[in-house]
PDB file of C-alpha atoms in Angstrom:
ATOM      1  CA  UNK G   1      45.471 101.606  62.059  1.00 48.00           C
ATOM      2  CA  UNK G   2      42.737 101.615  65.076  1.00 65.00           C
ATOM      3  CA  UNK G   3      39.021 101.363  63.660  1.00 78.00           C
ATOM      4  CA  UNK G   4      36.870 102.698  66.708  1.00 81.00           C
ATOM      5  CA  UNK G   5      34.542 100.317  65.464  1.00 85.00           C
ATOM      6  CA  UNK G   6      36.883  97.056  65.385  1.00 85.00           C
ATOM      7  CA  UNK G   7      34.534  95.883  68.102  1.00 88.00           C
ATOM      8  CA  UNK G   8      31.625  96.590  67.339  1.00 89.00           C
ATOM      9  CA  UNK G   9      29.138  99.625  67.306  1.00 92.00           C
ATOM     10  CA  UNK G  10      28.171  99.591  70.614  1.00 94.00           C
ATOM     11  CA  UNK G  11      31.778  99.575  71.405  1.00 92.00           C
ATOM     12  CA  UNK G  12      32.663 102.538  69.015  1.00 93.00           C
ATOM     13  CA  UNK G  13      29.520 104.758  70.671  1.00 95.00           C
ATOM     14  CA  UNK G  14      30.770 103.977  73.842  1.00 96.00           C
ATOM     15  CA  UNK G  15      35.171 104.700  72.823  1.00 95.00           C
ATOM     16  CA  UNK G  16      33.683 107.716  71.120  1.00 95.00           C
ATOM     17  CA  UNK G  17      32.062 109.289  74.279  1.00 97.00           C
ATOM     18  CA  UNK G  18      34.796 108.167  76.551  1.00 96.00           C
ATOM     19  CA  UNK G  19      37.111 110.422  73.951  1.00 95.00           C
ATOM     20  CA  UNK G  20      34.634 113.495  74.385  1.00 97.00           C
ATOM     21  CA  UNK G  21      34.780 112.974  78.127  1.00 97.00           C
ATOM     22  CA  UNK G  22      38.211 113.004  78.440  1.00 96.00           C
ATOM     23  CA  UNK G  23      38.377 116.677  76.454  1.00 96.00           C
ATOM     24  CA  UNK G  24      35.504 118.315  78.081  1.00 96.00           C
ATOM     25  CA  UNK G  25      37.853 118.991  81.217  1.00 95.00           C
ATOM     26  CA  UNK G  26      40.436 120.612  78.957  1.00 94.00           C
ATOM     27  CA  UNK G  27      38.081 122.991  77.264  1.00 95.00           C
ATOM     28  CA  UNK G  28      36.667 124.212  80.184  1.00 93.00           C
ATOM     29  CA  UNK G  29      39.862 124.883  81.952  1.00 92.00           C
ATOM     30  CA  UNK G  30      41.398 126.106  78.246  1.00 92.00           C
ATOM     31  CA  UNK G  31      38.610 128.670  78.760  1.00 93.00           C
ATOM     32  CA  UNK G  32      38.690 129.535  82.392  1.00 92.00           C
ATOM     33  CA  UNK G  33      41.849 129.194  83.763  1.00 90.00           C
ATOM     34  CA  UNK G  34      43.910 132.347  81.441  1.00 90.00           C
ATOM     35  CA  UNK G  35      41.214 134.449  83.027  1.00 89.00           C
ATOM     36  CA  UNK G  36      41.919 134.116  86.478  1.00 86.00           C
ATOM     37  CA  UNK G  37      44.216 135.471  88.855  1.00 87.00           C
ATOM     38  CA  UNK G  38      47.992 133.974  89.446  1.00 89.00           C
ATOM     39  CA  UNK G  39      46.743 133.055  92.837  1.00 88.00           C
ATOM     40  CA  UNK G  40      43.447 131.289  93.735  1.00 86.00           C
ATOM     41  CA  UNK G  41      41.589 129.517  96.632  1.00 83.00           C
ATOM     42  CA  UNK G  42      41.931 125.729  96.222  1.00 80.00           C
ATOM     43  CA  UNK G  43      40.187 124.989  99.438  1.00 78.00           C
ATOM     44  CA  UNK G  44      37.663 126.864 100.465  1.00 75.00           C
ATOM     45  CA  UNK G  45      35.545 126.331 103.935  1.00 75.00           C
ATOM     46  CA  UNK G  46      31.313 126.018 104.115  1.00 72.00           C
ATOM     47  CA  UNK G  47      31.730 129.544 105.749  1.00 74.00           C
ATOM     48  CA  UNK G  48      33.553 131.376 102.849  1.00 71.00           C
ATOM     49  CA  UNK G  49      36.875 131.398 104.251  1.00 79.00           C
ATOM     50  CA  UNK G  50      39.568 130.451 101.901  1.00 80.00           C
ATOM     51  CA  UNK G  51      41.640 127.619 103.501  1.00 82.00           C
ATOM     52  CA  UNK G  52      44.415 127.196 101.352  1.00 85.00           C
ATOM     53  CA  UNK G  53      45.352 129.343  97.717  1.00 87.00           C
ATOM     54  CA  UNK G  54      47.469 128.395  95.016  1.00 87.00           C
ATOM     55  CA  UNK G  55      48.555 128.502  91.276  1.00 89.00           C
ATOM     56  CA  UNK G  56      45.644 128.958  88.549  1.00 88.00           C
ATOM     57  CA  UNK G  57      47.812 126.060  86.645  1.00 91.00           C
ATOM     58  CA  UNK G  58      47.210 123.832  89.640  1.00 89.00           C
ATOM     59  CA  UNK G  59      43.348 123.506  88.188  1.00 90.00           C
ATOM     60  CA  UNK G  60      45.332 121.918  85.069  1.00 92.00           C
ATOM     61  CA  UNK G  61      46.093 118.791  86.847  1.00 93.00           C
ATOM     62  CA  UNK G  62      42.447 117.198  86.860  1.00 93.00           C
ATOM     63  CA  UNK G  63      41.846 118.027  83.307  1.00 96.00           C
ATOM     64  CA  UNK G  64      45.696 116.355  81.934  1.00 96.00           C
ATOM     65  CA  UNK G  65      44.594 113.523  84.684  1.00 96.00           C
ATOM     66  CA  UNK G  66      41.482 112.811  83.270  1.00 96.00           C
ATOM     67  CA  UNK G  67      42.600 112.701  79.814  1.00 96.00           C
ATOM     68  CA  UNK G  68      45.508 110.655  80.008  1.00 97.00           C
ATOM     69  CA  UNK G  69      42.906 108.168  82.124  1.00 97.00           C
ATOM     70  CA  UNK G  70      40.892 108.048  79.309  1.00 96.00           C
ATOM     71  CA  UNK G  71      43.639 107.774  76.474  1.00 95.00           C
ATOM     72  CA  UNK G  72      45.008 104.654  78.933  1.00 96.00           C
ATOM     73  CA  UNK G  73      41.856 103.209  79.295  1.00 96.00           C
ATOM     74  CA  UNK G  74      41.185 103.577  75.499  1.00 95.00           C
ATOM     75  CA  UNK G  75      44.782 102.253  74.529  1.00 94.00           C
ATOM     76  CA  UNK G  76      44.379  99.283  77.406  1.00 95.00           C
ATOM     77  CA  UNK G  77      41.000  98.180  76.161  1.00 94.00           C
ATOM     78  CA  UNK G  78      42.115  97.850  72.186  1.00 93.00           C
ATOM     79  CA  UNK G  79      45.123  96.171  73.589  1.00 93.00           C
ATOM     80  CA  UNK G  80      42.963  93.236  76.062  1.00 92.00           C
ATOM     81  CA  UNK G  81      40.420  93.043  73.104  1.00 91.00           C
ATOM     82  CA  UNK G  82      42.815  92.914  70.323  1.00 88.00           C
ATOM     83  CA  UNK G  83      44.618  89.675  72.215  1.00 91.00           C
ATOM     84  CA  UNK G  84      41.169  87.556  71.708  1.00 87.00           C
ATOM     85  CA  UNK G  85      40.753  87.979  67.895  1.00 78.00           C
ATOM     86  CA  UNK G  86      40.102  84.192  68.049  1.00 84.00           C
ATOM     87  CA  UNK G  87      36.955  84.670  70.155  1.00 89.00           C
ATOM     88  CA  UNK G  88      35.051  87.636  68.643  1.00 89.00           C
ATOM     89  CA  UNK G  89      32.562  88.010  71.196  1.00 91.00           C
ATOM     90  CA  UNK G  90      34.996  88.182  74.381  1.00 93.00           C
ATOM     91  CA  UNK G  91      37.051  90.806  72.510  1.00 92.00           C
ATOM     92  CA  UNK G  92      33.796  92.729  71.761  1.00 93.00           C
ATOM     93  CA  UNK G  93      32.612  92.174  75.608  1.00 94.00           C
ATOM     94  CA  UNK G  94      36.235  92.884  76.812  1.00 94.00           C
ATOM     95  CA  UNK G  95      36.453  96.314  74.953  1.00 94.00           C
ATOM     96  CA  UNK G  96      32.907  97.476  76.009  1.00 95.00           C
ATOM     97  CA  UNK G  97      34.201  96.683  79.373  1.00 96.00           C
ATOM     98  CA  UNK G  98      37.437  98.732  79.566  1.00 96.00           C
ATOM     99  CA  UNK G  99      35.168 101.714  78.093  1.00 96.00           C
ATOM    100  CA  UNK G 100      32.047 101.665  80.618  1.00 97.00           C
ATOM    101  CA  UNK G 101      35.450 101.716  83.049  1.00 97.00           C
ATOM    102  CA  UNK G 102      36.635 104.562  81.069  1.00 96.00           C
ATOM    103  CA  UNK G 103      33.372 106.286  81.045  1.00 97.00           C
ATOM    104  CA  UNK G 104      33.097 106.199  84.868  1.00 97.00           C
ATOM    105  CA  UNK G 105      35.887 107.234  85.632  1.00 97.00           C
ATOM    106  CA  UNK G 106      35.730 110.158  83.390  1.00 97.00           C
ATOM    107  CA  UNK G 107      32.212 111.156  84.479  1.00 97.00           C
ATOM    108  CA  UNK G 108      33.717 111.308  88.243  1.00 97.00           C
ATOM    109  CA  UNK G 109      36.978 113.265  87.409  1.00 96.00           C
ATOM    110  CA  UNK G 110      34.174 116.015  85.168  1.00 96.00           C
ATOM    111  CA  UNK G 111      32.171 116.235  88.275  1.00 95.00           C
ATOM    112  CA  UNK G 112      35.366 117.149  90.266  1.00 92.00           C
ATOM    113  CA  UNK G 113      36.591 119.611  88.123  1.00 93.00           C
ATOM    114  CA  UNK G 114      33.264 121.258  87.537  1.00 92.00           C
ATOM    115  CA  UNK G 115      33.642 121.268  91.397  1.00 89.00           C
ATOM    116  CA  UNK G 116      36.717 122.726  91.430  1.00 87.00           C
ATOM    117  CA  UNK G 117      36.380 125.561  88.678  1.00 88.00           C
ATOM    118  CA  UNK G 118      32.805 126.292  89.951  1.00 88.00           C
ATOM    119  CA  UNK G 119      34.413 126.663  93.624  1.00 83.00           C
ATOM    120  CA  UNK G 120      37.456 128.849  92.625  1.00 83.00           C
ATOM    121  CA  UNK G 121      35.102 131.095  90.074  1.00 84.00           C
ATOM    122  CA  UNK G 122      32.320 131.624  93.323  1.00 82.00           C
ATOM    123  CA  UNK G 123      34.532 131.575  96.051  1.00 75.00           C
ATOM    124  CA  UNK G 124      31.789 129.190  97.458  1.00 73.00           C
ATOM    125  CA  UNK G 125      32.607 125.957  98.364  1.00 66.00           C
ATOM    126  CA  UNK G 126      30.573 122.487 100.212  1.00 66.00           C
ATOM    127  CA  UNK G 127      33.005 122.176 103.096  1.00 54.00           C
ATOM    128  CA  UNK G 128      34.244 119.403 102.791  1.00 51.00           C
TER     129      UNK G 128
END
């Protein structure tokens, strides 16, 4: 069995908020998505004008990609740290590694999907 803290606290703290990362995406779209219409805007001009609609379930994909990012990242990171139980302090340094890669990552795909739930809620988007 995993300990979250096999490598150290700092390590733990860190594989602990990459885990709450990874679900924040899914509770948000949990909550928003069985609310919406079958159709929505997924791209919607600076002007208002809605560029391209599609399924509500598309606005699923972010928050499954995101998670199963993080669960990798997680899985990859025991896996690199666990090889270099002979050297305690690489396998600590590898692991905090993987998981301040895990914890970017996950930041930027919870920005997008705030993005895209805040853009198909308003009907408002940045142009982009």
């Amino acid at each position: 069995m995993f300990s979250i803290f096999a490598f150290g606290k700092r390590g733990g703290i860190m594989a602990m908020v990459l885990i709450v990362l990874a679900f924040i995406p899914m509770v948000a779209a949990a909550l928003i998505v069985p609310g919406l219409a079958e159709s929505v805007p997924m791209r919607i001009a600076q002007d208002g004008e809605v560029l391209r609609w599609g399924s509500r379930f598309e606005l699923l994909l972010l928050p499954v990609l995101c998670l199963l990012l993080s669960l990798a990242t997680l899985a990859s990171g025991k896996k690199s740290a666990s090889a270099l139980n002979d050297e305690p302090s690489m396998a600590v340094m590898t692991f905090e590694r993987f998981m301040r890669n895990g914890i970017i990552t996950a930041l930027i795909l919870n920005a997008a999907n705030a993005y895209m739930l805040y853009m198909v809620i308003t009907g408002h988007g940045l142009g982009f």
